[in-house]
Each structure stands twice: as structure tokens, then as C-alpha cells.
Amino acid sequence: MKIVKILVGALLALVVLFFGVGMFLPEEYAVERSTTMDAAAAVVFAQVNVHRNGANWSPWRAKDPNMEISYSGPDSGEGATMSWVSETQGMGTMVHTKVIDNQRIESHLDFGDMGEADSYWLFDATGDNSTKVTWGFTGKAENIVGRYFGLKMDDWVGADYEDGLARLKSHVESLPPPAPATDAVTDAVDAIDPDAVPESGPDAETSE
């Protein structure tokens, strides 16, 4: 009986310590990773803005090619929504909540019983064909256990973000360069049929 009391006492002490320490752990957690890509901001932005393009670089789709994915709302921009179900990657829904073309994308994530979080992307052009891309993730623990998980969030999510950014970089840098912009004025002049333009000057024919 004495040993049982000692074990029970030790267990209670561990429980008190667990919750006592947990009370002082931060509620909020944040993860952020960045890399520079040899591609225009608009090219990288399009890969993230359109959910379907995630097939080109998503680290989670690479882990589970059989992931079930559905889309709703617009194809891109604010309101674009993607939901997924995976035996290995869990389930959830992501919706774009704020989009600034070629500059920023903010999204809200709902993981069901696992809670909610937010993610963001920043696209900073560092040259005509170079972009610093930042991928971030923020959330708030709903209980003491969640605060402990928050301590490892940077390792867990950060590793996936690094993998995703590497895949995205490889993809956008392999794409053919966009067609050069054309001069609208030159195009308009070139499109004119010279036979349809009346001659100018004193010898030009006039109609009454």
C-alpha cells in the first residue's frame, strides 16, 4: 500500500507540474520561412493564388498523392476555398481571406477538431525576375495541451514549409519565361491597312 501511495503521489505531482508549467507557456505560436526565387512575383503569386496549382508544389500532396481535394467559390482570389481529406495528412479547409495581387495572400484554415489557424504569403520583387517569397503560419492554443504542441510547431510545420518552398522554387524556375510585353502603339500602327488610309496633301481625293 505504501508503494501505491508513493506512486499516486508522484503521478499527482507530475500532473500538477504539467498543468502548472503549461499555464506559463505562450498561447500563440508562429512559423515563418522565406526563400528567393528566380521568377517574377506574378508568376509565383499565381501558383499560390490558384488552389489547383498546389498540385505543382504542395509538400502534403507529395506525401499523399491519393489525397481527396475539393474546391468551391472562385478559382482564385478572396473566397477561393479548398478542402482536403487524407489518411496521413488529416483533413481541413482553407479559404483565401485577403488577396493583394502579386504582393500578399492571407488564408484561414479550419482543421475541424484540431482547431483553426491562419497562414500568409508575401511576394517581394527583388528584381525583374527575382522574388523573395515568405510563407507564414499563426495560431492560438485552445488548451494546456495545445500550448505544449505549440512549442514544437516551428519544427513540425517549418519542415513542411521549407519543403514546400523548395518545391515551389523548383517549379517556377522551370517554367518558360513569360512572353515580353508588346507596345500597344506599335501594334496599332502595324495593324493599319495602308490601302485603307486616304492620302494627305493637295492631291488627295475628297468626297462630297
PDB file of N, CA and C in Angstrom, residues 26-32 109 111 114-118 120 136-142 146-154 157:
ATOM      1  N   PRO A  26       3.401  30.101 -23.849  1.00  0.00           N
ATOM      2  CA  PRO A  26       2.666  31.045 -24.707  1.00  0.00           C
ATOM      3  C   PRO A  26       1.458  30.398 -25.367  1.00  0.00           C
ATOM      4  N   GLU A  27       0.365  31.167 -25.462  1.00  0.00           N
ATOM      5  CA  GLU A  27      -0.835  30.677 -26.141  1.00  0.00           C
ATOM      6  C   GLU A  27      -0.665  30.701 -27.651  1.00  0.00           C
ATOM      7  N   GLU A  28      -0.010  31.734 -28.139  1.00  0.00           N
ATOM      8  CA  GLU A  28       0.120  31.906 -29.581  1.00  0.00           C
ATOM      9  C   GLU A  28       1.426  31.306 -30.103  1.00  0.00           C
ATOM     10  N   TYR A  29       1.369  30.827 -31.325  1.00  0.00           N
ATOM     11  CA  TYR A  29       2.563  30.288 -31.962  1.00  0.00           C
ATOM     12  C   TYR A  29       2.656  30.839 -33.375  1.00  0.00           C
ATOM     13  N   ALA A  30       3.842  30.855 -33.919  1.00  0.00           N
ATOM     14  CA  ALA A  30       4.056  31.396 -35.262  1.00  0.00           C
ATOM     15  C   ALA A  30       5.202  30.654 -35.942  1.00  0.00           C
ATOM     16  N   VAL A  31       5.053  30.454 -37.226  1.00  0.00           N
ATOM     17  CA  VAL A  31       6.068  29.796 -38.051  1.00  0.00           C
ATOM     18  C   VAL A  31       6.264  30.637 -39.297  1.00  0.00           C
ATOM     19  N   GLU A  32       7.492  30.818 -39.722  1.00  0.00           N
ATOM     20  CA  GLU A  32       7.740  31.591 -40.945  1.00  0.00           C
ATOM     21  C   GLU A  32       9.015  31.110 -41.601  1.00  0.00           C
ATOM     22  N   LEU A 109      -7.504  28.730 -41.998  1.00  0.00           N
ATOM     23  CA  LEU A 109      -7.524  27.270 -42.040  1.00  0.00           C
ATOM     24  C   LEU A 109      -8.367  26.732 -40.896  1.00  0.00           C
ATOM     25  N   PHE A 111      -9.176  23.095 -39.194  1.00  0.00           N
ATOM     26  CA  PHE A 111      -8.798  21.689 -39.142  1.00  0.00           C
ATOM     27  C   PHE A 111      -9.813  20.849 -38.367  1.00  0.00           C
ATOM     28  N   MET A 114      -9.170  19.669 -34.662  1.00  0.00           N
ATOM     29  CA  MET A 114      -7.777  20.035 -34.381  1.00  0.00           C
ATOM     30  C   MET A 114      -7.592  21.544 -34.228  1.00  0.00           C
ATOM     31  N   GLY A 115      -8.652  22.313 -34.450  1.00  0.00           N
ATOM     32  CA  GLY A 115      -8.562  23.753 -34.253  1.00  0.00           C
ATOM     33  C   GLY A 115      -8.466  24.551 -35.544  1.00  0.00           C
ATOM     34  N   GLU A 116      -8.177  25.834 -35.401  1.00  0.00           N
ATOM     35  CA  GLU A 116      -8.080  26.741 -36.538  1.00  0.00           C
ATOM     36  C   GLU A 116      -6.756  27.497 -36.494  1.00  0.00           C
ATOM     37  N   ALA A 117      -6.393  28.067 -37.629  1.00  0.00           N
ATOM     38  CA  ALA A 117      -5.149  28.836 -37.720  1.00  0.00           C
ATOM     39  C   ALA A 117      -5.235  29.741 -38.942  1.00  0.00           C
ATOM     40  N   ASP A 118      -4.200  30.522 -39.155  1.00  0.00           N
ATOM     41  CA  ASP A 118      -4.132  31.408 -40.318  1.00  0.00           C
ATOM     42  C   ASP A 118      -2.769  31.274 -40.966  1.00  0.00           C
ATOM     43  N   TYR A 120      -0.176  32.996 -44.288  1.00  0.00           N
ATOM     44  CA  TYR A 120       0.019  34.158 -45.171  1.00  0.00           C
ATOM     45  C   TYR A 120       1.233  33.936 -46.066  1.00  0.00           C
ATOM     46  N   GLY A 136       4.069  32.074 -44.009  1.00  0.00           N
ATOM     47  CA  GLY A 136       3.911  32.112 -42.565  1.00  0.00           C
ATOM     48  C   GLY A 136       2.654  31.418 -42.072  1.00  0.00           C
ATOM     49  N   PHE A 137       2.650  31.098 -40.792  1.00  0.00           N
ATOM     50  CA  PHE A 137       1.557  30.349 -40.173  1.00  0.00           C
ATOM     51  C   PHE A 137       1.421  30.815 -38.729  1.00  0.00           C
ATOM     52  N   THR A 138       0.213  31.179 -38.310  1.00  0.00           N
ATOM     53  CA  THR A 138      -0.013  31.629 -36.943  1.00  0.00           C
ATOM     54  C   THR A 138      -1.249  30.956 -36.359  1.00  0.00           C
ATOM     55  N   GLY A 139      -1.249  30.797 -35.051  1.00  0.00           N
ATOM     56  CA  GLY A 139      -2.395  30.184 -34.403  1.00  0.00           C
ATOM     57  C   GLY A 139      -2.377  30.423 -32.912  1.00  0.00           C
ATOM     58  N   LYS A 140      -3.416  29.958 -32.243  1.00  0.00           N
ATOM     59  CA  LYS A 140      -3.550  30.133 -30.800  1.00  0.00           C
ATOM     60  C   LYS A 140      -4.012  28.821 -30.185  1.00  0.00           C
ATOM     61  N   ALA A 141      -3.298  28.377 -29.150  1.00  0.00           N
ATOM     62  CA  ALA A 141      -3.631  27.131 -28.477  1.00  0.00           C
ATOM     63  C   ALA A 141      -4.957  27.270 -27.733  1.00  0.00           C
ATOM     64  N   GLU A 142      -5.786  26.237 -27.834  1.00  0.00           N
ATOM     65  CA  GLU A 142      -7.095  26.276 -27.189  1.00  0.00           C
ATOM     66  C   GLU A 142      -7.077  25.696 -25.779  1.00  0.00           C
ATOM     67  N   GLY A 146      -2.474  22.072 -26.012  1.00  0.00           N
ATOM     68  CA  GLY A 146      -2.161  22.799 -27.231  1.00  0.00           C
ATOM     69  C   GLY A 146      -0.942  23.701 -27.074  1.00  0.00           C
ATOM     70  N   ARG A 147      -0.730  24.224 -25.860  1.00  0.00           N
ATOM     71  CA  ARG A 147       0.441  25.075 -25.623  1.00  0.00           C
ATOM     72  C   ARG A 147       1.737  24.279 -25.729  1.00  0.00           C
ATOM     73  N   TYR A 148       1.695  23.042 -25.275  1.00  0.00           N
ATOM     74  CA  TYR A 148       2.878  22.186 -25.418  1.00  0.00           C
ATOM     75  C   TYR A 148       3.126  21.863 -26.886  1.00  0.00           C
ATOM     76  N   PHE A 149       2.066  21.578 -27.612  1.00  0.00           N
ATOM     77  CA  PHE A 149       2.213  21.320 -29.044  1.00  0.00           C
ATOM     78  C   PHE A 149       2.775  22.550 -29.753  1.00  0.00           C
ATOM     79  N   GLY A 150       2.370  23.748 -29.263  1.00  0.00           N
ATOM     80  CA  GLY A 150       2.853  24.978 -29.870  1.00  0.00           C
ATOM     81  C   GLY A 150       4.361  25.112 -29.827  1.00  0.00           C
ATOM     82  N   LEU A 151       4.991  24.499 -28.818  1.00  0.00           N
ATOM     83  CA  LEU A 151       6.447  24.564 -28.700  1.00  0.00           C
ATOM     84  C   LEU A 151       7.139  23.834 -29.851  1.00  0.00           C
ATOM     85  N   LYS A 152       6.466  22.837 -30.411  1.00  0.00           N
ATOM     86  CA  LYS A 152       7.055  22.047 -31.492  1.00  0.00           C
ATOM     87  C   LYS A 152       6.537  22.456 -32.870  1.00  0.00           C
ATOM     88  N   MET A 153       5.628  23.439 -32.908  1.00  0.00           N
ATOM     89  CA  MET A 153       5.007  23.810 -34.171  1.00  0.00           C
ATOM     90  C   MET A 153       6.033  24.290 -35.196  1.00  0.00           C
ATOM     91  N   ASP A 154       7.031  25.038 -34.741  1.00  0.00           N
ATOM     92  CA  ASP A 154       8.026  25.550 -35.686  1.00  0.00           C
ATOM     93  C   ASP A 154       8.788  24.406 -36.341  1.00  0.00           C
ATOM     94  N   VAL A 157       5.718  22.241 -38.599  1.00  0.00           N
ATOM     95  CA  VAL A 157       5.211  22.976 -39.756  1.00  0.00           C
ATOM     96  C   VAL A 157       6.370  23.576 -40.546  1.00  0.00           C
TER      97      VAL A 157
END
